[in-house]
Amino acid sequence: MWIWNSEETALREALEGILYAEPGIYEKLDTKYGCGLFRKHLPEDQVRVIVDGGGGYGPMWAGFARQGLADAAVHGEFNCAPNAYVLYEMAKTIDAGKGVLFLCNHFMGDYLNNDMALELLAHEGIRARACYISDDVCSCIGEEKESRGGLHGIAQVAKLASAAAGRGDSLEQVWRLAKKGNERLRSVTMKVEEEGKLLVGPGFSGEPPVESVPFESADQLVSLAVDRLLAELEPYGPKEVFLCVNRLRRMCFTEGFVVLRAAVRRLQ
């Protein structure tokens, strides 16, 4: 059972709750088309970074609107991409004359709405680009990486883009760096079911796993995940990798660090 007044009002009320939790940090976008907030007191004269995606039951996109990450966040209704108009309005509101970069996961609804927002902004003379995150190694098996969906890599790309914007890079430079970061990103989902099955690659929108094996241990889970990721990265010949374990609300604090320990030891 969910603790809210109604599903219809939950996302907007949660957004207001974030504003109460950190007064003076954020400002809510004044729009009738959707939900969005942006950081107050943004640095002048630099590219703006906006993250966007469907509203959901986990951490909201507003969590990305932090110093060192994005300048603003926009989300749609539950499991729905934000519409083009709220993206357009957010970009117009925070643009500092240097252009705007949208970051979203590569799903059809997100792609179409971000693409339409780019067209609307072009008519206003506002320069904008979009980078569609495609780090899910278990989606679109056998197709080009660009066809894949996005999972967790948007956080890393937001950090890259924010750093580039902060040092004064142009919109084209920030966009190219974001695209390069996305090319090197790989993510995989692992899920343990109550009946003792380990699912490799189930999608959070209900997509079936690519593999199902009996669950044995955290070490086994991590070995399957890390080996699959490293096999994907092998063509780049990396001398070092950067690892992130995203608990996605599915693991408790202790479980998360047991998995992290196993992953580091596997990499070593």
Coordinates of C-alpha atoms in Angstrom, one line a residue:
M1 CA 0.0 0.0 0.0
W2 CA 1.3 3.4 -1.0
I3 CA 1.3 6.3 1.5
W4 CA -0.2 9.2 -0.4
N5 CA -3.4 11.2 -0.8
S6 CA -4.0 9.9 -4.4
E7 CA -1.9 8.7 -7.3
E8 CA -3.2 11.7 -9.3
T9 CA -1.7 14.3 -6.9
A10 CA 1.3 12.3 -5.5
L11 CA 4.0 13.5 -7.9
R12 CA 3.1 17.2 -7.6
E13 CA 2.8 16.9 -3.9
A14 CA 6.2 15.2 -3.7
L15 CA 7.7 18.0 -5.7
E16 CA 6.3 20.5 -3.2
G17 CA 7.7 18.4 -0.4
I18 CA 11.2 18.6 -1.9
L19 CA 10.8 22.4 -1.9
Y20 CA 9.9 22.4 1.8
A21 CA 12.8 20.1 2.6
E22 CA 15.3 22.4 1.1
P23 CA 13.9 25.9 1.1
G24 CA 15.9 28.4 -0.9
I25 CA 17.6 25.8 -3.0
Y26 CA 15.0 25.2 -5.7
E27 CA 12.3 26.9 -7.6
K28 CA 9.3 25.2 -9.1
L29 CA 8.6 25.7 -12.8
D30 CA 5.4 27.6 -13.3
T31 CA 3.7 25.5 -15.9
K32 CA 0.4 23.7 -16.4
Y33 CA 2.0 21.0 -18.6
G34 CA 4.0 19.0 -16.1
C35 CA 6.4 18.9 -13.2
G36 CA 9.8 20.5 -13.0
L37 CA 12.1 22.4 -10.7
F38 CA 15.4 24.2 -11.1
R39 CA 18.2 25.3 -8.9
K40 CA 18.2 28.9 -7.8
H41 CA 21.2 31.2 -8.1
L42 CA 22.6 29.3 -11.2
P43 CA 25.9 30.5 -12.5
E44 CA 25.6 33.0 -15.3
D45 CA 26.9 32.7 -18.8
Q46 CA 27.1 28.9 -19.1
V47 CA 25.4 26.0 -20.8
R48 CA 22.4 24.6 -18.9
V49 CA 21.9 20.9 -18.2
I50 CA 18.4 19.5 -17.8
V51 CA 17.6 15.8 -16.9
D52 CA 14.2 14.5 -17.6
G53 CA 12.2 11.2 -17.6
G54 CA 9.1 9.5 -16.5
G55 CA 7.8 9.8 -12.9
G56 CA 8.0 6.7 -10.9
Y57 CA 8.0 5.0 -7.5
G58 CA 11.7 5.4 -6.8
P59 CA 13.9 8.4 -6.5
M60 CA 12.5 11.3 -8.5
W61 CA 14.4 13.1 -11.2
A62 CA 14.6 16.1 -8.9
G63 CA 17.4 14.3 -7.2
F64 CA 19.6 15.1 -10.2
A65 CA 19.1 18.9 -9.8
R66 CA 22.2 19.3 -7.6
Q67 CA 25.4 21.2 -7.8
G68 CA 27.8 19.1 -9.9
L69 CA 24.9 17.4 -11.6
A70 CA 22.1 19.0 -13.5
D71 CA 20.7 22.6 -13.3
A72 CA 17.1 21.4 -13.6
A73 CA 14.9 18.3 -13.7
V74 CA 11.6 17.6 -15.4
H75 CA 9.5 14.5 -15.0
G76 CA 6.3 13.2 -16.5
E77 CA 3.4 11.3 -14.8
F78 CA 4.0 7.8 -13.4
N79 CA 6.0 5.8 -16.0
C80 CA 5.3 8.5 -18.7
A81 CA 7.8 10.7 -20.4
P82 CA 7.4 14.5 -19.8
N83 CA 5.7 16.2 -22.7
A84 CA 7.6 18.5 -25.1
Y85 CA 6.0 21.7 -23.8
V86 CA 7.2 21.4 -20.2
L87 CA 10.7 20.6 -21.5
Y88 CA 10.5 23.6 -23.8
E89 CA 9.3 25.9 -20.9
M90 CA 12.0 24.7 -18.6
A91 CA 14.7 25.4 -21.2
K92 CA 13.3 28.9 -21.9
T93 CA 13.2 29.7 -18.2
I94 CA 16.8 28.8 -17.3
D95 CA 18.6 29.4 -20.6
A96 CA 21.5 31.9 -20.0
G97 CA 22.2 32.5 -23.7
K98 CA 24.7 29.6 -24.1
G99 CA 22.3 26.9 -24.9
V100 CA 20.7 23.9 -23.2
L101 CA 21.5 20.2 -23.1
F102 CA 18.8 17.7 -22.4
L103 CA 19.7 14.3 -20.9
C104 CA 17.2 11.5 -20.9
N105 CA 17.1 7.7 -21.2
H106 CA 16.7 6.3 -24.6
F107 CA 13.0 5.2 -24.7
M108 CA 10.6 6.1 -27.5
G109 CA 8.4 8.5 -25.6
D110 CA 11.4 10.3 -24.1
Y111 CA 13.1 10.5 -27.5
L112 CA 10.0 11.9 -29.3
N113 CA 9.2 14.5 -26.7
N114 CA 12.8 15.7 -26.3
D115 CA 13.1 15.9 -30.1
M116 CA 10.0 18.0 -30.3
A117 CA 11.2 20.3 -27.6
L118 CA 14.4 20.9 -29.6
E119 CA 12.2 21.9 -32.6
L120 CA 10.1 24.3 -30.4
L121 CA 13.3 25.9 -29.0
A122 CA 14.8 26.3 -32.4
H123 CA 11.8 28.4 -33.5
E124 CA 12.6 30.6 -30.5
G125 CA 16.2 30.9 -31.5
I126 CA 17.4 29.0 -28.4
R127 CA 20.2 26.5 -29.1
A128 CA 19.6 23.1 -27.6
R129 CA 20.9 19.5 -27.9
A130 CA 19.8 16.2 -26.5
C131 CA 21.9 13.1 -25.4
Y132 CA 19.9 9.9 -25.2
I133 CA 21.5 7.5 -22.7
S134 CA 21.7 3.9 -23.9
D135 CA 23.7 2.0 -21.3
D136 CA 21.5 -1.1 -20.8
V137 CA 23.5 -4.0 -22.1
C138 CA 20.5 -6.4 -22.0
S139 CA 18.2 -4.4 -24.2
C140 CA 18.1 -4.7 -28.0
I141 CA 20.3 -7.7 -28.1
G142 CA 22.2 -8.0 -31.4
E143 CA 21.5 -4.3 -32.4
E144 CA 23.7 -1.3 -32.3
K145 CA 24.4 0.3 -28.9
E146 CA 22.5 3.4 -30.0
S147 CA 19.3 1.3 -30.1
R148 CA 19.5 0.3 -26.5
G149 CA 17.5 1.7 -23.6
G150 CA 18.9 3.6 -20.7
L151 CA 19.3 2.6 -17.0
H152 CA 21.7 4.2 -14.6
G153 CA 24.3 5.9 -16.7
I154 CA 22.4 9.2 -16.9
A155 CA 23.9 10.2 -13.5
Q156 CA 27.5 9.8 -14.8
V157 CA 26.7 11.7 -18.0
A158 CA 25.1 14.5 -16.0
K159 CA 28.2 14.8 -13.9
L160 CA 30.4 15.0 -17.0
A161 CA 28.1 17.6 -18.7
S162 CA 27.9 19.7 -15.6
A163 CA 31.7 19.8 -15.2
A164 CA 32.2 20.8 -18.9
A165 CA 29.6 23.5 -18.6
G166 CA 31.1 24.8 -15.4
R167 CA 34.5 25.3 -17.1
G168 CA 32.9 27.3 -19.9
D169 CA 32.7 24.8 -22.7
S170 CA 30.3 25.6 -25.6
L171 CA 27.1 23.7 -26.1
E172 CA 28.7 21.6 -28.9
Q173 CA 31.6 20.7 -26.6
V174 CA 29.3 19.7 -23.7
W175 CA 27.1 17.7 -26.0
R176 CA 30.1 15.9 -27.6
L177 CA 31.5 15.0 -24.2
A178 CA 28.1 13.7 -23.0
K179 CA 27.9 11.5 -26.1
K180 CA 31.4 10.2 -25.6
G181 CA 30.6 9.4 -22.0
N182 CA 27.4 7.6 -23.1
E183 CA 29.4 5.5 -25.6
R184 CA 31.6 4.2 -22.8
L185 CA 28.8 3.5 -20.3
R186 CA 27.4 0.0 -19.6
S187 CA 24.8 -1.0 -17.0
V188 CA 23.1 -4.3 -16.2
T189 CA 20.2 -5.1 -13.9
M190 CA 20.1 -8.2 -11.6
K191 CA 17.1 -9.3 -9.6
V192 CA 16.7 -12.1 -7.1
E193 CA 13.2 -13.5 -6.8
E194 CA 11.7 -15.1 -3.7
E195 CA 11.8 -18.6 -5.3
G196 CA 15.5 -18.4 -5.5
K197 CA 15.9 -17.4 -9.2
L198 CA 18.5 -14.9 -10.3
L199 CA 17.2 -12.8 -13.2
V200 CA 19.8 -11.1 -15.5
G201 CA 18.7 -8.0 -17.3
P202 CA 15.0 -7.6 -16.4
G203 CA 13.7 -4.2 -17.4
F204 CA 12.1 -1.8 -14.9
S205 CA 9.2 -1.4 -17.4
G206 CA 8.4 -5.1 -17.3
E207 CA 10.8 -6.3 -20.1
P208 CA 11.7 -10.0 -19.6
P209 CA 15.2 -11.0 -18.4
V210 CA 17.7 -12.4 -20.9
E211 CA 18.8 -15.1 -18.5
S212 CA 17.5 -16.9 -15.5
V213 CA 19.7 -19.1 -13.2
P214 CA 19.4 -20.5 -9.7
F215 CA 20.6 -17.9 -7.1
E216 CA 23.6 -19.1 -5.1
S217 CA 25.3 -16.1 -3.5
A218 CA 26.1 -12.4 -3.8
D219 CA 29.5 -13.3 -5.3
Q220 CA 27.8 -15.3 -8.0
L221 CA 25.4 -12.4 -8.8
V222 CA 28.3 -10.0 -9.0
S223 CA 30.5 -12.3 -11.1
L224 CA 27.7 -12.6 -13.7
A225 CA 27.2 -8.8 -13.8
V226 CA 30.8 -7.7 -13.8
D227 CA 31.9 -10.2 -16.4
R228 CA 29.1 -9.2 -18.7
L229 CA 30.0 -5.5 -18.3
L230 CA 33.7 -6.1 -18.8
A231 CA 33.1 -8.1 -22.0
E232 CA 31.2 -5.1 -23.3
L233 CA 34.1 -2.8 -22.5
E234 CA 36.8 -5.0 -23.8
P235 CA 37.0 -3.3 -27.3
Y236 CA 38.0 0.0 -25.6
G237 CA 40.9 -1.7 -23.7
P238 CA 40.3 0.4 -20.5
K239 CA 43.1 0.6 -18.0
E240 CA 40.7 1.5 -15.3
V241 CA 36.9 1.3 -14.8
F242 CA 34.6 3.3 -12.6
L243 CA 32.0 1.2 -10.8
C244 CA 28.6 2.2 -9.3
V245 CA 26.2 -0.1 -7.5
N246 CA 22.7 1.3 -7.7
R247 CA 20.4 -0.4 -5.2
L248 CA 17.2 0.9 -6.9
R249 CA 15.3 0.5 -3.6
R250 CA 15.6 -3.3 -4.0
M251 CA 18.4 -3.9 -1.6
C252 CA 18.9 -2.8 2.0
F253 CA 21.9 -0.9 3.2
T254 CA 23.8 -4.0 4.2
E255 CA 23.1 -5.9 1.0
G256 CA 24.3 -2.9 -1.1
F257 CA 27.7 -2.9 0.5
V258 CA 28.0 -6.7 0.4
V259 CA 27.5 -6.4 -3.4
L260 CA 29.9 -3.5 -3.6
R261 CA 32.6 -5.5 -1.8
A262 CA 32.1 -8.5 -4.1
A263 CA 32.3 -6.3 -7.2
V264 CA 35.5 -4.6 -6.1
R265 CA 37.1 -8.0 -5.3
R266 CA 36.0 -9.3 -8.7
L267 CA 37.6 -6.4 -10.5
Q268 CA 40.8 -6.7 -8.5

